[in-house]
Coordinates of C-alpha atoms in Angstrom, one line a residue:
M1 CA -38.9 -3.7 30.4
T2 CA -35.7 -1.5 29.9
H3 CA -35.6 1.6 27.6
P4 CA -32.7 3.1 25.5
L5 CA -31.0 5.9 27.2
C6 CA -29.7 7.0 23.6
R7 CA -31.3 6.3 20.1
H8 CA -28.0 6.1 18.3
L9 CA -24.5 5.2 19.7
V10 CA -22.3 6.5 17.3
L11 CA -18.9 4.5 17.1
V12 CA -15.9 6.6 16.2
L13 CA -12.4 4.9 16.1
G14 CA -9.2 6.4 16.6
D15 CA -8.4 6.9 12.7
Q16 CA -11.8 8.4 12.0
L17 CA -11.3 11.8 13.3
D18 CA -13.4 13.7 10.9
V19 CA -16.6 16.1 12.2
G20 CA -17.8 15.5 8.7
G21 CA -17.5 11.8 8.5
P22 CA -20.5 9.5 7.5
A23 CA -21.1 8.1 11.0
L24 CA -21.7 11.7 12.5
R25 CA -23.6 13.3 9.7
D26 CA -27.0 13.0 10.9
L27 CA -26.3 12.9 14.6
D28 CA -28.7 14.4 16.9
P29 CA -27.2 15.6 20.0
T30 CA -30.5 15.7 22.0
R31 CA -30.9 11.7 21.1
D32 CA -27.6 10.6 20.1
R33 CA -24.2 9.9 21.6
V34 CA -20.6 9.5 20.4
W35 CA -18.6 6.3 21.6
M36 CA -14.8 6.3 21.9
C37 CA -12.4 4.0 23.3
E38 CA -8.5 3.8 24.3
A39 CA -8.2 0.2 24.4
V40 CA -5.2 -1.4 25.7
E41 CA -5.0 -4.0 22.7
E42 CA -4.9 -1.2 20.0
S43 CA -1.5 -0.2 22.0
T44 CA -0.2 -3.9 22.4
H45 CA -1.4 -6.3 19.4
V46 CA 1.9 -5.5 17.8
P47 CA 4.5 -3.8 20.2
S48 CA 3.6 -0.3 19.1
H49 CA 6.0 2.5 18.9
K50 CA 5.4 4.9 21.8
A51 CA 5.0 8.0 19.5
R52 CA 2.5 5.9 17.5
I53 CA 0.2 5.2 20.6
L54 CA 0.7 8.9 21.6
L55 CA -0.3 10.3 18.3
F56 CA -3.7 8.4 18.5
L57 CA -4.7 8.8 21.8
S58 CA -3.9 12.5 21.8
A59 CA -5.7 13.0 18.5
M60 CA -8.6 11.2 19.8
R61 CA -8.7 13.3 23.2
H62 CA -8.5 16.4 20.9
F63 CA -11.2 15.5 18.8
R64 CA -13.4 14.5 21.9
D65 CA -12.7 18.0 23.3
A66 CA -14.0 19.4 20.3
L67 CA -17.2 17.2 20.0
E68 CA -18.0 18.2 23.4
A69 CA -17.4 21.9 22.8
A70 CA -20.0 21.7 19.9
G71 CA -22.5 20.1 22.3
V72 CA -22.1 16.5 21.3
S73 CA -22.4 14.1 24.2
V74 CA -19.3 11.9 24.2
H75 CA -19.1 8.4 25.9
Y76 CA -15.1 8.4 26.2
R77 CA -13.6 5.4 27.7
A78 CA -10.1 6.5 28.8
L79 CA -7.0 4.5 29.2
D80 CA -6.2 5.6 32.7
V81 CA -9.8 5.3 33.6
E82 CA -11.6 2.3 32.3
A83 CA -8.8 0.4 30.8
D84 CA -10.7 -1.7 28.6
P85 CA -8.6 -4.6 27.5
S86 CA -10.0 -4.4 23.9
L87 CA -12.6 -2.4 22.0
A88 CA -15.0 -5.1 22.0
A89 CA -15.0 -5.3 25.7
G90 CA -15.1 -1.3 25.8
L91 CA -18.3 -1.2 23.4
A92 CA -20.1 -4.0 25.2
A93 CA -19.8 -2.2 28.5
A94 CA -20.9 0.9 26.9
I95 CA -23.9 -0.8 25.5
R96 CA -24.7 -2.5 29.0
V97 CA -24.9 1.1 30.2
L98 CA -26.4 2.9 27.5
R99 CA -28.7 0.5 25.8
P100 CA -28.7 2.0 22.5
E101 CA -31.4 1.4 19.9
R102 CA -28.9 1.3 17.1
L103 CA -24.8 1.2 16.6
I104 CA -23.8 3.5 13.6
L105 CA -20.3 2.9 12.3
A106 CA -18.2 4.2 9.5
E107 CA -16.2 0.9 7.6
P108 CA -12.9 0.7 9.8
G109 CA -9.5 0.5 8.4
E110 CA -8.9 -3.0 9.7
H111 CA -10.3 -6.4 9.1
R112 CA -9.7 -7.3 13.0
V113 CA -11.6 -4.4 14.2
L114 CA -14.5 -4.8 11.9
V115 CA -14.8 -8.2 13.2
A116 CA -14.6 -7.5 16.9
L117 CA -17.3 -4.6 16.7
Q118 CA -19.6 -7.0 14.4
G119 CA -19.2 -9.5 17.0
V120 CA -20.3 -7.2 19.9
A121 CA -23.2 -6.0 18.2
E122 CA -24.4 -9.6 17.3
A123 CA -24.0 -10.8 20.9
S124 CA -25.7 -7.8 22.4
A125 CA -28.4 -8.1 20.0
V126 CA -28.2 -4.4 18.7
A127 CA -28.3 -3.4 15.2
L128 CA -25.1 -2.2 13.6
E129 CA -25.4 0.1 10.5
I130 CA -21.8 0.3 8.7
R131 CA -21.7 3.3 6.4
P132 CA -18.9 3.5 3.7
D133 CA -16.2 5.5 4.4
E134 CA -16.1 8.7 2.3
H135 CA -12.6 9.8 3.0
F136 CA -11.5 7.9 0.1
I137 CA -12.0 9.3 -3.5
C138 CA -12.6 5.7 -4.7
S139 CA -15.0 3.7 -2.9
R140 CA -14.6 -0.3 -2.2
T141 CA -17.4 -1.0 -4.5
E142 CA -16.0 1.1 -7.4
F143 CA -12.3 -0.6 -7.0
D144 CA -13.8 -3.8 -7.1
R145 CA -15.9 -2.8 -10.3
W146 CA -12.9 -1.5 -11.7
A147 CA -10.6 -4.6 -10.8
A148 CA -13.3 -7.1 -12.1
G149 CA -12.3 -9.2 -15.1
R150 CA -8.8 -7.6 -15.6
K151 CA -5.7 -10.2 -15.9
G152 CA -3.6 -8.2 -13.6
L153 CA -4.0 -5.1 -11.6
R154 CA -1.7 -2.2 -11.9
L155 CA -1.4 1.1 -10.1
E156 CA -0.4 3.0 -13.2
H157 CA -3.9 2.0 -14.9
F158 CA -5.8 2.9 -11.9
Y159 CA -4.2 6.0 -11.5
R160 CA -5.1 7.1 -14.8
H161 CA -8.6 6.0 -14.5
L162 CA -9.0 8.2 -11.1
R163 CA -7.2 11.1 -13.1
K164 CA -9.9 11.0 -15.9
R165 CA -12.7 10.5 -13.7
E166 CA -11.9 13.3 -11.3
C167 CA -10.4 15.5 -14.2
I168 CA -7.2 16.0 -12.0
L169 CA -4.4 17.5 -14.0
M170 CA -6.0 17.3 -17.2
E171 CA -6.6 19.4 -20.0
G172 CA -9.0 19.6 -23.1
P173 CA -12.4 18.8 -24.0
A174 CA -14.0 16.4 -21.2
N175 CA -14.5 13.6 -23.9
A176 CA -10.7 14.0 -25.1
A177 CA -9.1 15.2 -22.0
Q178 CA -5.2 14.5 -22.0
P179 CA -2.6 14.8 -18.8
V180 CA -1.6 18.2 -18.4
G181 CA 2.1 18.3 -19.9
G182 CA 1.5 15.5 -22.2
Q183 CA 2.6 12.6 -20.0
W184 CA 0.7 10.6 -17.3
N185 CA 3.6 10.0 -15.2
L186 CA 6.6 12.2 -14.6
D187 CA 8.5 9.6 -12.5
Q188 CA 11.7 9.5 -14.3
E189 CA 12.2 13.3 -13.5
N190 CA 12.0 12.7 -9.5
R191 CA 15.0 10.1 -8.9
K192 CA 17.7 12.3 -8.2
A193 CA 20.3 11.8 -5.5
F194 CA 22.0 14.9 -3.7
G195 CA 25.6 13.8 -4.5
R196 CA 28.4 14.1 -2.3
Q197 CA 27.5 17.9 -1.7
G198 CA 24.4 16.7 0.5
P199 CA 20.9 18.6 0.5
G200 CA 22.4 21.8 1.9
M201 CA 19.8 23.7 3.8
V202 CA 16.4 22.1 4.2
P203 CA 13.7 24.0 5.2
E204 CA 12.6 22.8 8.7
P205 CA 8.9 21.4 8.6
I206 CA 6.8 23.0 11.3
G207 CA 6.3 21.2 14.4
F208 CA 3.4 21.2 17.1
P209 CA 5.0 21.3 20.7
P210 CA 2.9 19.0 22.9
D211 CA 0.0 21.0 24.6
V212 CA -1.2 20.0 28.1
V213 CA -3.5 17.1 26.8
T214 CA -0.5 15.4 25.1
R215 CA 1.9 16.1 28.1
D216 CA -0.3 14.2 30.4
L217 CA -0.6 11.3 27.9
I218 CA 3.1 11.3 27.7
S219 CA 3.5 10.8 31.4
L220 CA 0.5 7.9 31.0
I221 CA 2.3 6.3 28.2
E222 CA 5.7 6.2 29.9
R223 CA 4.0 4.6 33.1
R224 CA 1.6 2.3 31.3
F225 CA 4.0 1.3 28.3
P226 CA 7.4 1.6 29.7
D227 CA 9.1 -1.3 27.5
A228 CA 7.4 0.1 24.2
P229 CA 9.9 0.9 21.5
G230 CA 10.9 4.2 20.6
T231 CA 11.1 7.6 22.3
L232 CA 8.6 10.5 22.8
E233 CA 11.4 13.2 23.1
R234 CA 10.9 14.4 19.5
F235 CA 7.0 14.1 19.2
D236 CA 5.5 17.0 17.6
W237 CA 3.1 15.7 15.2
P238 CA -0.4 17.4 14.4
V239 CA -2.9 16.1 16.5
T240 CA -5.8 18.2 15.4
A241 CA -7.4 19.2 12.0
A242 CA -6.3 22.6 12.3
Q243 CA -2.6 21.6 13.0
A244 CA -3.1 19.3 10.1
R245 CA -3.8 21.9 7.7
E246 CA -0.8 23.9 9.2
A247 CA 1.4 21.2 8.3
L248 CA -0.2 20.9 4.7
D249 CA 0.2 24.8 4.1
D250 CA 3.8 24.5 5.3
F251 CA 4.8 21.6 3.0
I252 CA 3.0 23.3 -0.1
R253 CA 4.6 26.6 0.6
N254 CA 8.1 25.5 1.5
R255 CA 8.8 22.0 0.2
L256 CA 6.8 20.8 -2.5
A257 CA 8.8 22.3 -5.1
A258 CA 11.7 20.2 -4.2
F259 CA 9.8 17.3 -3.3
G260 CA 9.7 15.7 -6.7
P261 CA 13.3 15.5 -8.1
W262 CA 14.6 14.4 -4.4
Q263 CA 11.8 12.4 -3.1
D264 CA 13.8 9.1 -3.2
A265 CA 17.1 10.6 -2.0
M266 CA 18.3 9.9 1.7
W267 CA 20.7 11.6 4.2
T268 CA 22.1 11.1 7.4
D269 CA 20.4 13.1 10.4
E270 CA 17.9 14.4 7.7
P271 CA 14.6 12.7 8.6
Y272 CA 12.1 14.6 6.5
L273 CA 14.0 16.5 3.8
Y274 CA 11.4 17.5 1.4
H275 CA 8.7 15.0 2.5
A276 CA 5.1 16.3 3.6
R277 CA 4.9 14.9 6.9
I278 CA 0.9 14.6 6.6
S279 CA 0.4 10.8 5.9
A280 CA -0.4 10.3 9.8
A281 CA -2.9 13.2 9.6
L282 CA -4.5 11.5 6.4
N283 CA -4.6 8.2 7.6
L284 CA -6.4 9.5 11.1
K285 CA -8.8 11.4 8.8
M286 CA -7.7 14.9 10.2
L287 CA -7.2 15.8 6.5
D288 CA -9.0 14.9 3.5
P289 CA -7.3 13.7 0.6
R290 CA -9.2 16.1 -1.8
T291 CA -8.0 19.0 0.3
V292 CA -4.4 17.8 -0.3
I293 CA -4.6 17.2 -3.8
H294 CA -6.5 20.5 -4.5
A295 CA -3.5 22.4 -2.6
A296 CA -0.8 20.9 -4.5
I297 CA -2.5 21.6 -8.1
A298 CA -3.2 25.2 -6.9
A299 CA 0.6 25.4 -6.3
F300 CA 1.1 24.3 -9.7
E301 CA -1.2 26.6 -11.4
A302 CA 0.2 29.5 -9.4
N303 CA 3.7 28.6 -10.7
Q304 CA 4.8 27.8 -6.9
A305 CA 5.8 24.3 -8.0
P306 CA 6.7 22.3 -11.2
L307 CA 4.7 19.9 -12.7
A308 CA 6.9 16.8 -11.9
S309 CA 6.7 17.6 -8.3
V310 CA 3.2 18.0 -8.2
E311 CA 2.2 15.2 -10.4
G312 CA 4.6 12.8 -8.3
F313 CA 3.1 13.8 -5.2
V314 CA -0.5 13.6 -6.3
R315 CA 0.0 10.4 -7.5
Q316 CA 0.9 9.2 -4.1
I317 CA -2.3 10.5 -2.7
L318 CA -4.9 10.0 -5.8
G319 CA -3.1 6.6 -7.0
W320 CA -1.1 4.7 -4.5
R321 CA -2.9 5.6 -1.2
E322 CA -6.2 4.7 -3.0
Y323 CA -4.9 1.5 -4.8
V324 CA -3.6 -0.3 -1.8
R325 CA -6.7 0.5 0.0
G326 CA -8.8 -1.3 -2.7
I327 CA -6.3 -4.3 -2.7
Y328 CA -6.7 -4.6 1.1
W329 CA -10.1 -5.0 1.3
R330 CA -10.5 -7.0 -2.1
E331 CA -8.4 -9.7 -1.0
G332 CA -9.2 -10.0 2.7
P333 CA -7.4 -11.2 5.9
V334 CA -5.7 -14.1 4.1
Y335 CA -3.6 -11.5 2.3
L336 CA -1.5 -11.2 5.4
E337 CA -0.7 -14.8 5.4
S338 CA 0.8 -14.6 2.0
S339 CA 4.5 -15.9 1.2
A340 CA 4.8 -16.3 -2.3
L341 CA 8.8 -16.6 -2.2
E342 CA 8.5 -18.8 1.0
A343 CA 10.3 -16.9 3.2
H344 CA 10.3 -18.0 6.9
R345 CA 13.2 -16.4 8.7
P346 CA 12.9 -14.4 11.8
L347 CA 13.1 -10.6 11.8
P348 CA 16.5 -9.7 13.1
N349 CA 16.3 -8.4 16.8
F350 CA 18.3 -5.3 15.6
Y351 CA 15.1 -4.0 13.9
W352 CA 13.5 -3.3 17.3
T353 CA 16.7 -1.6 18.9
G354 CA 18.8 -0.1 16.1
N355 CA 21.8 -1.7 17.0
T356 CA 23.6 -2.8 13.9
D357 CA 26.8 -2.0 12.3
Y358 CA 25.2 -1.7 9.0
A359 CA 25.3 1.9 8.6
C360 CA 21.9 2.3 6.4
L361 CA 20.0 0.1 8.7
E362 CA 21.6 2.1 11.9
A363 CA 20.3 5.2 10.3
S364 CA 17.0 4.3 9.2
I365 CA 15.9 2.2 12.1
G366 CA 17.7 4.6 14.4
Q367 CA 15.6 7.6 12.7
V368 CA 12.2 5.2 12.9
L369 CA 12.9 4.9 17.1
D370 CA 13.2 8.7 17.3
Y371 CA 10.7 10.1 15.4
G372 CA 8.3 7.1 14.4
Y373 CA 9.1 7.9 10.9
G374 CA 10.4 7.1 7.8
H375 CA 10.0 8.3 4.1
H376 CA 8.8 5.6 1.5
I377 CA 12.4 5.0 0.0
Q378 CA 14.0 4.1 3.5
R379 CA 11.0 1.7 4.3
L380 CA 11.1 -0.1 0.7
M381 CA 14.8 0.1 -0.4
V382 CA 16.6 -0.4 2.9
T383 CA 14.6 -1.9 5.9
G384 CA 12.1 -3.4 3.4
L385 CA 14.8 -4.6 1.0
F386 CA 16.8 -6.2 3.8
A387 CA 14.1 -8.1 5.2
L388 CA 13.3 -9.3 1.5
L389 CA 16.8 -10.4 0.6
L390 CA 17.3 -12.1 3.9
G391 CA 14.0 -14.3 3.6
V392 CA 11.9 -13.0 6.4
E393 CA 8.7 -14.3 7.3
P394 CA 6.6 -11.4 5.7
R395 CA 4.0 -11.5 8.7
E396 CA 6.7 -10.6 10.7
V397 CA 8.0 -7.8 8.7
H398 CA 4.3 -6.7 8.4
A399 CA 4.0 -6.3 12.3
W400 CA 7.3 -4.3 12.5
Y401 CA 5.8 -1.8 10.1
L402 CA 2.6 -1.7 11.8
A403 CA 4.2 -1.3 15.2
M404 CA 7.0 1.3 14.6
F405 CA 5.4 4.3 12.2
V406 CA 3.1 6.8 13.4
D407 CA 1.0 6.6 10.1
A408 CA 0.4 3.0 10.2
V409 CA -2.9 2.0 9.8
E410 CA -3.3 -1.7 8.3
W411 CA -5.3 -1.0 5.2
V412 CA -2.3 0.9 4.0
E413 CA 0.4 -0.6 5.6
A414 CA -0.3 -4.2 5.1
P415 CA -0.2 -4.0 1.1
N416 CA 2.9 -1.9 1.0
V417 CA 4.5 -4.4 3.2
I418 CA 3.2 -7.7 2.0
G419 CA 2.9 -6.7 -1.8
M420 CA 5.2 -3.7 -2.7
S421 CA 8.1 -4.5 -0.2
Q422 CA 8.1 -8.2 0.2
F423 CA 6.5 -9.4 -3.0
A424 CA 4.7 -11.9 -0.9
D425 CA 1.6 -11.9 -2.8
G426 CA 3.4 -13.1 -6.1
G427 CA 2.8 -9.9 -8.1
L428 CA -0.6 -8.8 -7.4
L429 CA 0.4 -5.4 -6.1
A430 CA 3.9 -5.0 -7.9
S431 CA 4.7 -6.7 -11.0
K432 CA 8.4 -7.4 -9.8
P433 CA 10.3 -7.7 -6.7
Y434 CA 12.2 -4.4 -5.7
V435 CA 15.7 -5.8 -5.2
A436 CA 19.0 -4.1 -5.4
T437 CA 22.8 -4.2 -4.3
G438 CA 24.2 -2.0 -1.6
Q439 CA 25.4 0.4 -4.8
Y440 CA 21.6 1.5 -4.9
I441 CA 21.8 2.8 -1.3
N442 CA 25.4 4.1 -2.0
R443 CA 23.8 6.4 -5.2
M444 CA 20.9 7.7 -3.3
S445 CA 22.4 8.3 0.4
N446 CA 25.3 9.2 2.0
Y447 CA 25.1 6.0 4.5
C448 CA 27.8 3.9 2.9
R449 CA 30.2 6.8 3.5
H450 CA 30.1 6.0 7.3
C451 CA 29.7 2.0 7.1
R452 CA 32.6 -0.6 7.4
Y453 CA 31.1 -2.4 4.5
D454 CA 31.9 -1.9 0.8
P455 CA 28.8 -2.1 -1.6
K456 CA 30.6 -3.0 -4.6
E457 CA 31.8 -6.3 -2.9
A458 CA 29.7 -9.6 -2.2
I459 CA 32.4 -11.6 -1.1
G460 CA 34.9 -11.1 2.0
E461 CA 34.9 -9.4 5.3
T462 CA 34.2 -6.0 4.0
A463 CA 31.3 -7.4 1.7
C464 CA 28.1 -5.3 2.0
P465 CA 25.4 -7.8 3.1
F466 CA 23.0 -6.1 0.8
T467 CA 25.3 -6.9 -2.1
T468 CA 25.9 -10.6 -0.9
L469 CA 22.0 -11.4 -0.2
Y470 CA 21.2 -9.7 -3.7
W471 CA 23.2 -12.1 -5.6
D472 CA 22.1 -14.8 -3.3
F473 CA 18.4 -13.9 -4.1
L474 CA 18.8 -13.8 -7.5
D475 CA 20.1 -17.6 -7.3
R476 CA 17.6 -18.9 -5.0
H477 CA 14.5 -17.3 -7.2
R478 CA 16.2 -18.0 -10.4
D479 CA 13.2 -20.1 -11.7
R480 CA 10.8 -17.7 -11.0
F481 CA 11.9 -14.9 -12.4
A482 CA 14.6 -15.4 -15.2
N483 CA 12.6 -15.0 -18.0
H484 CA 10.2 -12.4 -16.3
P485 CA 9.8 -9.3 -18.6
R486 CA 10.7 -6.8 -16.2
T487 CA 13.3 -8.8 -14.3
A488 CA 15.3 -10.7 -16.8
L489 CA 17.8 -8.2 -17.1
Q490 CA 19.0 -8.9 -13.6
W491 CA 18.8 -12.4 -13.9
R492 CA 20.9 -12.5 -17.3
N493 CA 23.7 -10.6 -15.2
L494 CA 23.5 -13.5 -12.5
A495 CA 24.2 -15.8 -15.4
R496 CA 27.4 -14.0 -16.2
L497 CA 28.5 -15.0 -12.7
D498 CA 31.6 -17.4 -12.4
P499 CA 30.3 -20.6 -10.7
E500 CA 33.2 -20.5 -8.2
R501 CA 32.5 -16.8 -7.4
L502 CA 28.5 -17.6 -7.1
G503 CA 29.3 -20.4 -4.7
A504 CA 31.2 -18.1 -2.5
I505 CA 28.3 -15.8 -2.4
R506 CA 26.1 -18.5 -1.6
R507 CA 28.2 -19.5 1.6
Q508 CA 29.0 -16.0 2.5
A509 CA 25.1 -15.4 2.6
E510 CA 24.2 -18.5 4.4
A511 CA 26.8 -17.3 6.8
L512 CA 25.5 -13.9 7.3
R513 CA 21.9 -15.7 7.9
A514 CA 23.3 -17.8 10.5
D515 CA 25.3 -14.8 12.4
L516 CA 21.7 -12.7 12.3
V517 CA 19.8 -15.7 14.0
T518 CA 22.2 -16.1 16.8
G519 CA 21.7 -12.1 17.2
G520 CA 24.6 -11.0 15.5
S521 CA 24.5 -7.7 12.9
G522 CA 26.9 -8.9 10.5

């Protein structure tokens, strides 16, 4: 009879790097061990950006080292030693060696990973205990309870629910509390553009030069994944909880006050502007959202940042981040197959190379290749908008975002792309498709100044592809949206177009699509 070599094998995934996480809470160092695995599949199931691979692996190795320094035994399966093809293979190998009585796991952030680990436990006849992920302010159970029976789900309603429950930016007696400042949402104050003068001097965010652990991994990744997209030359992301807290403090002190007004603005060669640069640390659980929210509120209470900036930032953390996670788990794996607009065209190859003469896409995609990062408007209203207008298969768009951004974990990325960006869920996440002409990009950035295409034009050699495809999108989806209460104005504008002009737009849009299919960039 074989006997277990450990009582509990505690599974810690690459996006669960929290020493206070539920899986580690009652760990007994004398009887339990932690399992971590750098599986090849996690870097290749989508063609991951080198910086995304590096961030996960470096953060995992630093977390391992911290656990071992605290006296915890870690069964760590390294990419350059075991080279397990998948998490499932790595876990099966560990079970054979350690023969644990029980596996302990906090809820993963991806359906695929959960199913794989459950399958290994079942095949190995080892009990698997899955604990709720307490990193989030709203549990999956509570979200389902909130959503049950509603005719439609809307972020604003959910956000107000959590604001009230958590008493965040609220004032007055508990039974009649009202939002601080009298308004729930100050979004109207947070849509400014820089104008022709640009942003001026923007405070440089704190960076973290690669240490010996990260440098060793850079060499490994360049050898092991030479054809992966992106570069590691500018890698300086936080890879420990201490560094993540430094990044948060730096944002609160130097950029939060200006974040609100200019959170939607874009500018060439300014990848971060006033954004926080902490989403990756949050999604890997090196930062807790409660810590982030309380730090922002403390800045407001100390008159270091205006209410509009703080409310706008808190809404992204307390509202949007929690909301999309609830949608992801409530809808299940079938959500990734959504294509309500019947979009099935291939993603243009320039999304992987940045080689295009569309200045806004060249700048935004080039930035992603260089840094593994783009802020929410670059994602929604440049790279996402073009794919939506073009009619790209949503699953392909999803795969690109999951691959290319350092903060991409499926629970947050998939709803933002499938629902918000591509409207592929038919309005479950967002009440309308976010579509605009090139004039929106012209207003919110300086990209169009460096472009040969004119955002005002829809026809002709200098017509902006965004503008051409915008009118074509309205035309193709007229029946669906013409009477929609939030989009009717756009479709009324379509109705004013001269039929001959609309016909020319249709022809130009079709020629544009044909050119992109054959590898052109416009």
